[in-house]
Amino acid sequence: MTAPVFVVDQVPSGGGEFVLDGPEGRHAVSVRRLRAGEHVVLTDGLGNGAAAVVLAAEGKDRLTVELTGTLTDPEPAPRITVVQALPKGDRGELAVETMTETGVDAIVPWAASRCITQWRGERGLKSLAKWRATAREAGKQARRLRFPEVGELASTKDVAALLAGASLAAVLHEEGSTPLATAELPTTGDVILVVGPEGGVSPEELDLFAGAGAEPYRLGPSVLRTSTAGTAATALLLGRSGRWS
């Protein structure tokens, strides 16, 4: 198995020993039950990492490791961002989890006009925190050094502005005439994918996005849930772009 990943505020440089403690140390010692001789990876989630081998596990939350090398994950090209309309229930966390494990680079929660779920006040802050925590944990699970950024809740106007600056702007829509599998992919810049809510993207939103340069694309003959469409589209583009090679 590949080495488990643990998050640190700052990745230690050079050699020598390092102590992993706090919540990550507790997870390593009490949950993963790591022992001397096992390998781990430390990362800041920003593309920087360090390989290490366990020297000792002490108490319930203290893991001493010896640093054995540095790791880096360069900025991706092209960069894939999914604008995810707010799904019902816990499907938002499911979408974030699977997109992160697949390899998405950024996620933007979107308050689409047909969203049943609304993020307001304290509830909105808690929901956003859940999405960000989910991305962090899924990034660790997927052994990533660079976790996806989960942005602030975006309005439809915010999304249009984001699409206007993209190298490829695509709205996933069942009535799109062009398959995403045949879209011309840029080699650099940003690919922005818009995933609508359960009720779909409204005609007004489609018009606004079209004015920003976005075109409607379809994934295939079947209609996916809002919580799975972004993952399927990300996987398709990662394979086509060569990032999965």
PDB file of C-alpha atoms in Angstrom:
ATOM      1  CA  MET A   1       0.000   0.000   0.000  1.00  0.00           C
ATOM      2  CA  THR A   2       1.075   3.592  -0.543  1.00  0.00           C
ATOM      3  CA  ALA A   3       2.113   5.560   2.525  1.00  0.00           C
ATOM      4  CA  PRO A   4      -0.689   7.317   4.446  1.00  0.00           C
ATOM      5  CA  VAL A   5      -0.788  11.113   4.251  1.00  0.00           C
ATOM      6  CA  PHE A   6      -0.931  13.484   7.214  1.00  0.00           C
ATOM      7  CA  VAL A   7      -1.397  17.244   7.118  1.00  0.00           C
ATOM      8  CA  VAL A   8       1.010  19.675   8.761  1.00  0.00           C
ATOM      9  CA  ASP A   9       0.981  23.471   8.843  1.00  0.00           C
ATOM     10  CA  GLN A  10       4.440  23.632   7.298  1.00  0.00           C
ATOM     11  CA  VAL A  11       6.304  20.784   5.661  1.00  0.00           C
ATOM     12  CA  PRO A  12       9.672  20.278   7.414  1.00  0.00           C
ATOM     13  CA  SER A  13      12.729  20.605   5.204  1.00  0.00           C
ATOM     14  CA  GLY A  14      16.014  18.750   5.318  1.00  0.00           C
ATOM     15  CA  GLY A  15      16.560  15.567   7.244  1.00  0.00           C
ATOM     16  CA  GLY A  16      16.342  14.740  10.919  1.00  0.00           C
ATOM     17  CA  GLU A  17      13.407  13.946  13.144  1.00  0.00           C
ATOM     18  CA  PHE A  18       9.938  15.426  13.238  1.00  0.00           C
ATOM     19  CA  VAL A  19       7.127  14.989  15.756  1.00  0.00           C
ATOM     20  CA  LEU A  20       3.564  14.680  14.480  1.00  0.00           C
ATOM     21  CA  ASP A  21       1.116  15.453  17.267  1.00  0.00           C
ATOM     22  CA  GLY A  22      -2.320  16.999  17.764  1.00  0.00           C
ATOM     23  CA  PRO A  23      -5.308  15.607  15.813  1.00  0.00           C
ATOM     24  CA  GLU A  24      -3.104  14.257  13.008  1.00  0.00           C
ATOM     25  CA  GLY A  25      -0.795  12.580  15.519  1.00  0.00           C
ATOM     26  CA  ARG A  26      -3.800  11.043  17.261  1.00  0.00           C
ATOM     27  CA  HIS A  27      -5.098   9.717  13.963  1.00  0.00           C
ATOM     28  CA  ALA A  28      -1.693   8.215  13.169  1.00  0.00           C
ATOM     29  CA  VAL A  29      -1.188   6.609  16.577  1.00  0.00           C
ATOM     30  CA  SER A  30      -4.662   5.743  17.845  1.00  0.00           C
ATOM     31  CA  VAL A  31      -6.582   5.173  14.594  1.00  0.00           C
ATOM     32  CA  ARG A  32      -4.011   4.015  12.050  1.00  0.00           C
ATOM     33  CA  ARG A  33      -1.901   2.413  14.820  1.00  0.00           C
ATOM     34  CA  LEU A  34       1.333   3.091  12.969  1.00  0.00           C
ATOM     35  CA  ARG A  35       4.471   1.466  14.278  1.00  0.00           C
ATOM     36  CA  ALA A  36       8.230   1.858  13.865  1.00  0.00           C
ATOM     37  CA  GLY A  37       9.449   1.152  10.355  1.00  0.00           C
ATOM     38  CA  GLU A  38       6.257   2.155   8.546  1.00  0.00           C
ATOM     39  CA  HIS A  39       6.325   4.913   5.957  1.00  0.00           C
ATOM     40  CA  VAL A  40       4.257   8.113   5.974  1.00  0.00           C
ATOM     41  CA  VAL A  41       3.956  11.304   3.943  1.00  0.00           C
ATOM     42  CA  LEU A  42       3.574  14.776   5.440  1.00  0.00           C
ATOM     43  CA  THR A  43       1.947  17.516   3.353  1.00  0.00           C
ATOM     44  CA  ASP A  44       0.602  21.025   3.651  1.00  0.00           C
ATOM     45  CA  GLY A  45      -2.058  20.320   1.029  1.00  0.00           C
ATOM     46  CA  LEU A  46      -0.508  22.998  -1.206  1.00  0.00           C
ATOM     47  CA  GLY A  47       1.677  20.696  -3.280  1.00  0.00           C
ATOM     48  CA  ASN A  48       4.580  20.318  -0.834  1.00  0.00           C
ATOM     49  CA  GLY A  49       5.406  17.089   0.950  1.00  0.00           C
ATOM     50  CA  ALA A  50       8.009  15.083   2.821  1.00  0.00           C
ATOM     51  CA  ALA A  51       8.531  11.336   2.918  1.00  0.00           C
ATOM     52  CA  ALA A  52       9.288   9.882   6.342  1.00  0.00           C
ATOM     53  CA  VAL A  53       9.648   6.641   8.249  1.00  0.00           C
ATOM     54  CA  VAL A  54       8.198   6.094  11.703  1.00  0.00           C
ATOM     55  CA  LEU A  55      10.699   5.901  14.551  1.00  0.00           C
ATOM     56  CA  ALA A  56       8.288   5.610  17.471  1.00  0.00           C
ATOM     57  CA  ALA A  57       4.669   5.994  18.522  1.00  0.00           C
ATOM     58  CA  GLU A  58       4.170   7.414  22.005  1.00  0.00           C
ATOM     59  CA  GLY A  59       1.006   7.792  24.046  1.00  0.00           C
ATOM     60  CA  LYS A  60      -2.156   8.418  22.058  1.00  0.00           C
ATOM     61  CA  ASP A  61      -1.118  11.271  19.795  1.00  0.00           C
ATOM     62  CA  ARG A  62       2.635  11.530  19.344  1.00  0.00           C
ATOM     63  CA  LEU A  63       4.423  10.058  16.340  1.00  0.00           C
ATOM     64  CA  THR A  64       8.150  10.593  15.850  1.00  0.00           C
ATOM     65  CA  VAL A  65       9.378  10.173  12.295  1.00  0.00           C
ATOM     66  CA  GLU A  66      12.640  10.505  10.421  1.00  0.00           C
ATOM     67  CA  LEU A  67      12.499  12.594   7.266  1.00  0.00           C
ATOM     68  CA  THR A  68      13.815  10.743   4.216  1.00  0.00           C
ATOM     69  CA  GLY A  69      13.043  13.006   1.248  1.00  0.00           C
ATOM     70  CA  THR A  70      11.077  15.888  -0.214  1.00  0.00           C
ATOM     71  CA  LEU A  71       8.077  15.604  -2.506  1.00  0.00           C
ATOM     72  CA  THR A  72       6.397  18.126  -4.787  1.00  0.00           C
ATOM     73  CA  ASP A  73       3.250  18.216  -6.874  1.00  0.00           C
ATOM     74  CA  PRO A  74       3.563  20.962  -9.512  1.00  0.00           C
ATOM     75  CA  GLU A  75       0.698  23.232 -10.492  1.00  0.00           C
ATOM     76  CA  PRO A  76      -1.642  21.275 -12.779  1.00  0.00           C
ATOM     77  CA  ALA A  77      -2.189  22.165 -16.420  1.00  0.00           C
ATOM     78  CA  PRO A  78      -4.876  22.618 -17.424  1.00  0.00           C
ATOM     79  CA  ARG A  79      -6.508  23.369 -14.074  1.00  0.00           C
ATOM     80  CA  ILE A  80      -9.993  21.888 -13.637  1.00  0.00           C
ATOM     81  CA  THR A  81     -12.590  23.715 -11.562  1.00  0.00           C
ATOM     82  CA  VAL A  82     -16.109  22.426 -10.985  1.00  0.00           C
ATOM     83  CA  VAL A  83     -18.845  24.912 -10.153  1.00  0.00           C
ATOM     84  CA  GLN A  84     -21.182  22.714  -8.105  1.00  0.00           C
ATOM     85  CA  ALA A  85     -24.780  23.784  -7.534  1.00  0.00           C
ATOM     86  CA  LEU A  86     -25.877  23.038  -3.969  1.00  0.00           C
ATOM     87  CA  PRO A  87     -27.448  19.552  -3.840  1.00  0.00           C
ATOM     88  CA  LYS A  88     -29.978  18.317  -1.327  1.00  0.00           C
ATOM     89  CA  GLY A  89     -28.959  16.717   1.974  1.00  0.00           C
ATOM     90  CA  ASP A  90     -25.466  15.309   2.265  1.00  0.00           C
ATOM     91  CA  ARG A  91     -25.001  14.886  -1.482  1.00  0.00           C
ATOM     92  CA  GLY A  92     -22.839  18.009  -1.487  1.00  0.00           C
ATOM     93  CA  GLU A  93     -20.227  16.342   0.697  1.00  0.00           C
ATOM     94  CA  LEU A  94     -20.461  13.230  -1.496  1.00  0.00           C
ATOM     95  CA  ALA A  95     -19.777  15.325  -4.599  1.00  0.00           C
ATOM     96  CA  VAL A  96     -16.809  17.042  -2.953  1.00  0.00           C
ATOM     97  CA  GLU A  97     -15.417  13.732  -1.721  1.00  0.00           C
ATOM     98  CA  THR A  98     -15.544  11.917  -5.049  1.00  0.00           C
ATOM     99  CA  MET A  99     -14.356  14.909  -7.100  1.00  0.00           C
ATOM    100  CA  THR A 100     -11.393  15.320  -4.752  1.00  0.00           C
ATOM    101  CA  GLU A 101     -10.487  11.652  -4.939  1.00  0.00           C
ATOM    102  CA  THR A 102     -10.748  11.818  -8.729  1.00  0.00           C
ATOM    103  CA  GLY A 103      -8.413  14.806  -8.989  1.00  0.00           C
ATOM    104  CA  VAL A 104     -10.377  18.061  -9.339  1.00  0.00           C
ATOM    105  CA  ASP A 105      -8.326  21.185  -8.620  1.00  0.00           C
ATOM    106  CA  ALA A 106     -10.985  23.559  -7.298  1.00  0.00           C
ATOM    107  CA  ILE A 107     -14.657  23.468  -6.315  1.00  0.00           C
ATOM    108  CA  VAL A 108     -16.985  26.461  -6.255  1.00  0.00           C
ATOM    109  CA  PRO A 109     -20.328  26.048  -4.451  1.00  0.00           C
ATOM    110  CA  TRP A 110     -23.075  27.743  -6.461  1.00  0.00           C
ATOM    111  CA  ALA A 111     -26.436  29.094  -5.292  1.00  0.00           C
ATOM    112  CA  ALA A 112     -28.334  28.358  -8.509  1.00  0.00           C
ATOM    113  CA  SER A 113     -31.884  29.647  -8.885  1.00  0.00           C
ATOM    114  CA  ARG A 114     -33.379  26.154  -8.798  1.00  0.00           C
ATOM    115  CA  CYS A 115     -31.416  24.938  -5.759  1.00  0.00           C
ATOM    116  CA  ILE A 116     -33.646  23.567  -3.031  1.00  0.00           C
ATOM    117  CA  THR A 117     -30.850  23.831  -0.483  1.00  0.00           C
ATOM    118  CA  GLN A 118     -29.971  27.342   0.643  1.00  0.00           C
ATOM    119  CA  TRP A 119     -26.848  28.435   2.513  1.00  0.00           C
ATOM    120  CA  ARG A 120     -27.719  31.349   4.761  1.00  0.00           C
ATOM    121  CA  GLY A 121     -26.182  32.695   7.959  1.00  0.00           C
ATOM    122  CA  GLU A 122     -24.706  30.223  10.403  1.00  0.00           C
ATOM    123  CA  ARG A 123     -26.016  27.242   8.446  1.00  0.00           C
ATOM    124  CA  GLY A 124     -24.203  28.427   5.352  1.00  0.00           C
ATOM    125  CA  LEU A 125     -20.932  28.835   7.227  1.00  0.00           C
ATOM    126  CA  LYS A 126     -21.240  25.337   8.708  1.00  0.00           C
ATOM    127  CA  SER A 127     -22.036  23.817   5.311  1.00  0.00           C
ATOM    128  CA  LEU A 128     -19.043  25.483   3.688  1.00  0.00           C
ATOM    129  CA  ALA A 129     -16.824  24.277   6.532  1.00  0.00           C
ATOM    130  CA  LYS A 130     -18.102  20.724   5.941  1.00  0.00           C
ATOM    131  CA  TRP A 131     -17.249  20.918   2.250  1.00  0.00           C
ATOM    132  CA  ARG A 132     -13.745  22.141   3.059  1.00  0.00           C
ATOM    133  CA  ALA A 133     -13.198  19.471   5.718  1.00  0.00           C
ATOM    134  CA  THR A 134     -14.445  16.838   3.282  1.00  0.00           C
ATOM    135  CA  ALA A 135     -11.969  18.014   0.632  1.00  0.00           C
ATOM    136  CA  ARG A 136      -9.141  17.830   3.156  1.00  0.00           C
ATOM    137  CA  GLU A 137     -10.000  14.313   4.324  1.00  0.00           C
ATOM    138  CA  ALA A 138     -10.618  13.063   0.789  1.00  0.00           C
ATOM    139  CA  GLY A 139      -7.305  14.578  -0.287  1.00  0.00           C
ATOM    140  CA  LYS A 140      -5.551  12.595   2.427  1.00  0.00           C
ATOM    141  CA  GLN A 141      -7.434   9.429   1.477  1.00  0.00           C
ATOM    142  CA  ALA A 142      -6.419   9.868  -2.157  1.00  0.00           C
ATOM    143  CA  ARG A 143      -2.761  10.420  -1.162  1.00  0.00           C
ATOM    144  CA  ARG A 144      -2.749  13.884  -2.719  1.00  0.00           C
ATOM    145  CA  LEU A 145      -0.158  16.546  -1.929  1.00  0.00           C
ATOM    146  CA  ARG A 146      -2.312  19.313  -3.405  1.00  0.00           C
ATOM    147  CA  PHE A 147      -5.868  19.487  -2.086  1.00  0.00           C
ATOM    148  CA  PRO A 148      -8.605  21.242  -4.058  1.00  0.00           C
ATOM    149  CA  GLU A 149      -9.554  24.723  -2.979  1.00  0.00           C
ATOM    150  CA  VAL A 150     -13.215  25.059  -2.008  1.00  0.00           C
ATOM    151  CA  GLY A 151     -14.230  28.627  -2.713  1.00  0.00           C
ATOM    152  CA  GLU A 152     -16.838  30.870  -1.162  1.00  0.00           C
ATOM    153  CA  LEU A 153     -20.497  30.477  -2.116  1.00  0.00           C
ATOM    154  CA  ALA A 154     -20.942  31.993  -5.564  1.00  0.00           C
ATOM    155  CA  SER A 155     -23.924  33.741  -7.098  1.00  0.00           C
ATOM    156  CA  THR A 156     -24.865  33.232 -10.726  1.00  0.00           C
ATOM    157  CA  LYS A 157     -23.162  36.545 -11.602  1.00  0.00           C
ATOM    158  CA  ASP A 158     -20.025  35.348  -9.807  1.00  0.00           C
ATOM    159  CA  VAL A 159     -20.066  32.164 -11.889  1.00  0.00           C
ATOM    160  CA  ALA A 160     -20.482  34.113 -15.120  1.00  0.00           C
ATOM    161  CA  ALA A 161     -17.433  36.225 -14.241  1.00  0.00           C
ATOM    162  CA  LEU A 162     -15.455  33.045 -13.549  1.00  0.00           C
ATOM    163  CA  LEU A 163     -16.492  31.535 -16.874  1.00  0.00           C
ATOM    164  CA  ALA A 164     -15.476  34.672 -18.763  1.00  0.00           C
ATOM    165  CA  GLY A 165     -11.843  34.154 -17.806  1.00  0.00           C
ATOM    166  CA  ALA A 166     -11.681  30.412 -18.565  1.00  0.00           C
ATOM    167  CA  SER A 167      -9.720  28.731 -21.328  1.00  0.00           C
ATOM    168  CA  LEU A 168     -12.632  26.314 -21.670  1.00  0.00           C
ATOM    169  CA  ALA A 169     -16.028  27.113 -20.157  1.00  0.00           C
ATOM    170  CA  ALA A 170     -18.579  24.284 -20.192  1.00  0.00           C
ATOM    171  CA  VAL A 171     -22.070  23.909 -18.760  1.00  0.00           C
ATOM    172  CA  LEU A 172     -23.004  20.252 -18.340  1.00  0.00           C
ATOM    173  CA  HIS A 173     -26.488  19.979 -19.810  1.00  0.00           C
ATOM    174  CA  GLU A 174     -28.493  17.022 -21.049  1.00  0.00           C
ATOM    175  CA  GLU A 175     -29.603  18.983 -24.112  1.00  0.00           C
ATOM    176  CA  GLY A 176     -26.097  20.052 -25.089  1.00  0.00           C
ATOM    177  CA  SER A 177     -25.404  19.253 -28.729  1.00  0.00           C
ATOM    178  CA  THR A 178     -21.674  18.658 -28.244  1.00  0.00           C
ATOM    179  CA  PRO A 179     -20.250  15.739 -26.238  1.00  0.00           C
ATOM    180  CA  LEU A 180     -17.711  16.809 -23.618  1.00  0.00           C
ATOM    181  CA  ALA A 181     -15.572  13.939 -24.900  1.00  0.00           C
ATOM    182  CA  THR A 182     -15.008  15.855 -28.151  1.00  0.00           C
ATOM    183  CA  ALA A 183     -14.426  19.337 -26.696  1.00  0.00           C
ATOM    184  CA  GLU A 184     -11.122  20.912 -27.677  1.00  0.00           C
ATOM    185  CA  LEU A 185      -9.044  20.992 -24.512  1.00  0.00           C
ATOM    186  CA  PRO A 186      -6.516  23.715 -23.724  1.00  0.00           C
ATOM    187  CA  THR A 187      -3.051  22.688 -22.604  1.00  0.00           C
ATOM    188  CA  THR A 188      -2.849  25.508 -20.052  1.00  0.00           C
ATOM    189  CA  GLY A 189      -5.203  27.803 -18.182  1.00  0.00           C
ATOM    190  CA  ASP A 190      -8.500  26.970 -16.520  1.00  0.00           C
ATOM    191  CA  VAL A 191     -11.217  24.546 -17.493  1.00  0.00           C
ATOM    192  CA  ILE A 192     -14.459  25.511 -15.754  1.00  0.00           C
ATOM    193  CA  LEU A 193     -17.278  22.963 -15.578  1.00  0.00           C
ATOM    194  CA  VAL A 194     -20.723  24.023 -14.355  1.00  0.00           C
ATOM    195  CA  VAL A 195     -22.942  21.386 -12.732  1.00  0.00           C
ATOM    196  CA  GLY A 196     -26.555  22.437 -12.195  1.00  0.00           C
ATOM    197  CA  PRO A 197     -28.934  21.495  -9.362  1.00  0.00           C
ATOM    198  CA  GLU A 198     -31.566  18.748  -9.314  1.00  0.00           C
ATOM    199  CA  GLY A 199     -33.984  21.027 -11.171  1.00  0.00           C
ATOM    200  CA  GLY A 200     -31.424  21.874 -13.839  1.00  0.00           C
ATOM    201  CA  VAL A 201     -29.846  25.108 -15.014  1.00  0.00           C
ATOM    202  CA  SER A 202     -32.519  27.700 -15.778  1.00  0.00           C
ATOM    203  CA  PRO A 203     -32.843  29.272 -19.270  1.00  0.00           C
ATOM    204  CA  GLU A 204     -31.868  32.633 -17.789  1.00  0.00           C
ATOM    205  CA  GLU A 205     -28.701  31.161 -16.296  1.00  0.00           C
ATOM    206  CA  LEU A 206     -27.850  29.422 -19.574  1.00  0.00           C
ATOM    207  CA  ASP A 207     -28.215  32.726 -21.424  1.00  0.00           C
ATOM    208  CA  LEU A 208     -26.009  34.559 -18.934  1.00  0.00           C
ATOM    209  CA  PHE A 209     -23.356  31.855 -19.094  1.00  0.00           C
ATOM    210  CA  ALA A 210     -23.486  31.826 -22.898  1.00  0.00           C
ATOM    211  CA  GLY A 211     -22.794  35.560 -22.842  1.00  0.00           C
ATOM    212  CA  ALA A 212     -19.691  34.786 -20.770  1.00  0.00           C
ATOM    213  CA  GLY A 213     -18.452  32.337 -23.398  1.00  0.00           C
ATOM    214  CA  ALA A 214     -19.726  29.054 -21.948  1.00  0.00           C
ATOM    215  CA  GLU A 215     -21.239  26.372 -24.150  1.00  0.00           C
ATOM    216  CA  PRO A 216     -23.549  23.499 -23.127  1.00  0.00           C
ATOM    217  CA  TYR A 217     -21.989  20.033 -23.307  1.00  0.00           C
ATOM    218  CA  ARG A 218     -23.425  16.621 -22.599  1.00  0.00           C
ATOM    219  CA  LEU A 219     -21.599  13.786 -20.878  1.00  0.00           C
ATOM    220  CA  GLY A 220     -23.411  10.885 -22.478  1.00  0.00           C
ATOM    221  CA  PRO A 221     -26.804   9.321 -23.152  1.00  0.00           C
ATOM    222  CA  SER A 222     -27.708   8.970 -19.475  1.00  0.00           C
ATOM    223  CA  VAL A 223     -28.599  11.792 -17.091  1.00  0.00           C
ATOM    224  CA  LEU A 224     -26.396  11.845 -13.992  1.00  0.00           C
ATOM    225  CA  ARG A 225     -27.257  13.197 -10.572  1.00  0.00           C
ATOM    226  CA  THR A 226     -25.856  16.595  -9.691  1.00  0.00           C
ATOM    227  CA  SER A 227     -23.688  14.876  -7.077  1.00  0.00           C
ATOM    228  CA  THR A 228     -22.003  12.574  -9.624  1.00  0.00           C
ATOM    229  CA  ALA A 229     -21.850  14.635 -12.828  1.00  0.00           C
ATOM    230  CA  GLY A 230     -18.827  16.669 -11.729  1.00  0.00           C
ATOM    231  CA  THR A 231     -16.864  13.554 -10.832  1.00  0.00           C
ATOM    232  CA  ALA A 232     -17.617  11.888 -14.170  1.00  0.00           C
ATOM    233  CA  ALA A 233     -16.684  15.035 -16.102  1.00  0.00           C
ATOM    234  CA  THR A 234     -13.467  15.503 -14.135  1.00  0.00           C
ATOM    235  CA  ALA A 235     -12.426  11.915 -14.779  1.00  0.00           C
ATOM    236  CA  LEU A 236     -13.143  12.292 -18.490  1.00  0.00           C
ATOM    237  CA  LEU A 237     -11.049  15.445 -18.817  1.00  0.00           C
ATOM    238  CA  LEU A 238      -8.182  14.167 -16.676  1.00  0.00           C
ATOM    239  CA  GLY A 239      -7.906  11.158 -18.940  1.00  0.00           C
ATOM    240  CA  ARG A 240      -8.086  13.213 -22.130  1.00  0.00           C
ATOM    241  CA  SER A 241      -5.632  15.866 -20.955  1.00  0.00           C
ATOM    242  CA  GLY A 242      -2.904  13.362 -20.162  1.00  0.00           C
ATOM    243  CA  ARG A 243      -2.874  14.162 -16.462  1.00  0.00           C
ATOM    244  CA  TRP A 244      -3.787  10.552 -15.740  1.00  0.00           C
ATOM    245  CA  SER A 245      -1.006   9.191 -17.914  1.00  0.00           C
TER     246      SER A 245
END
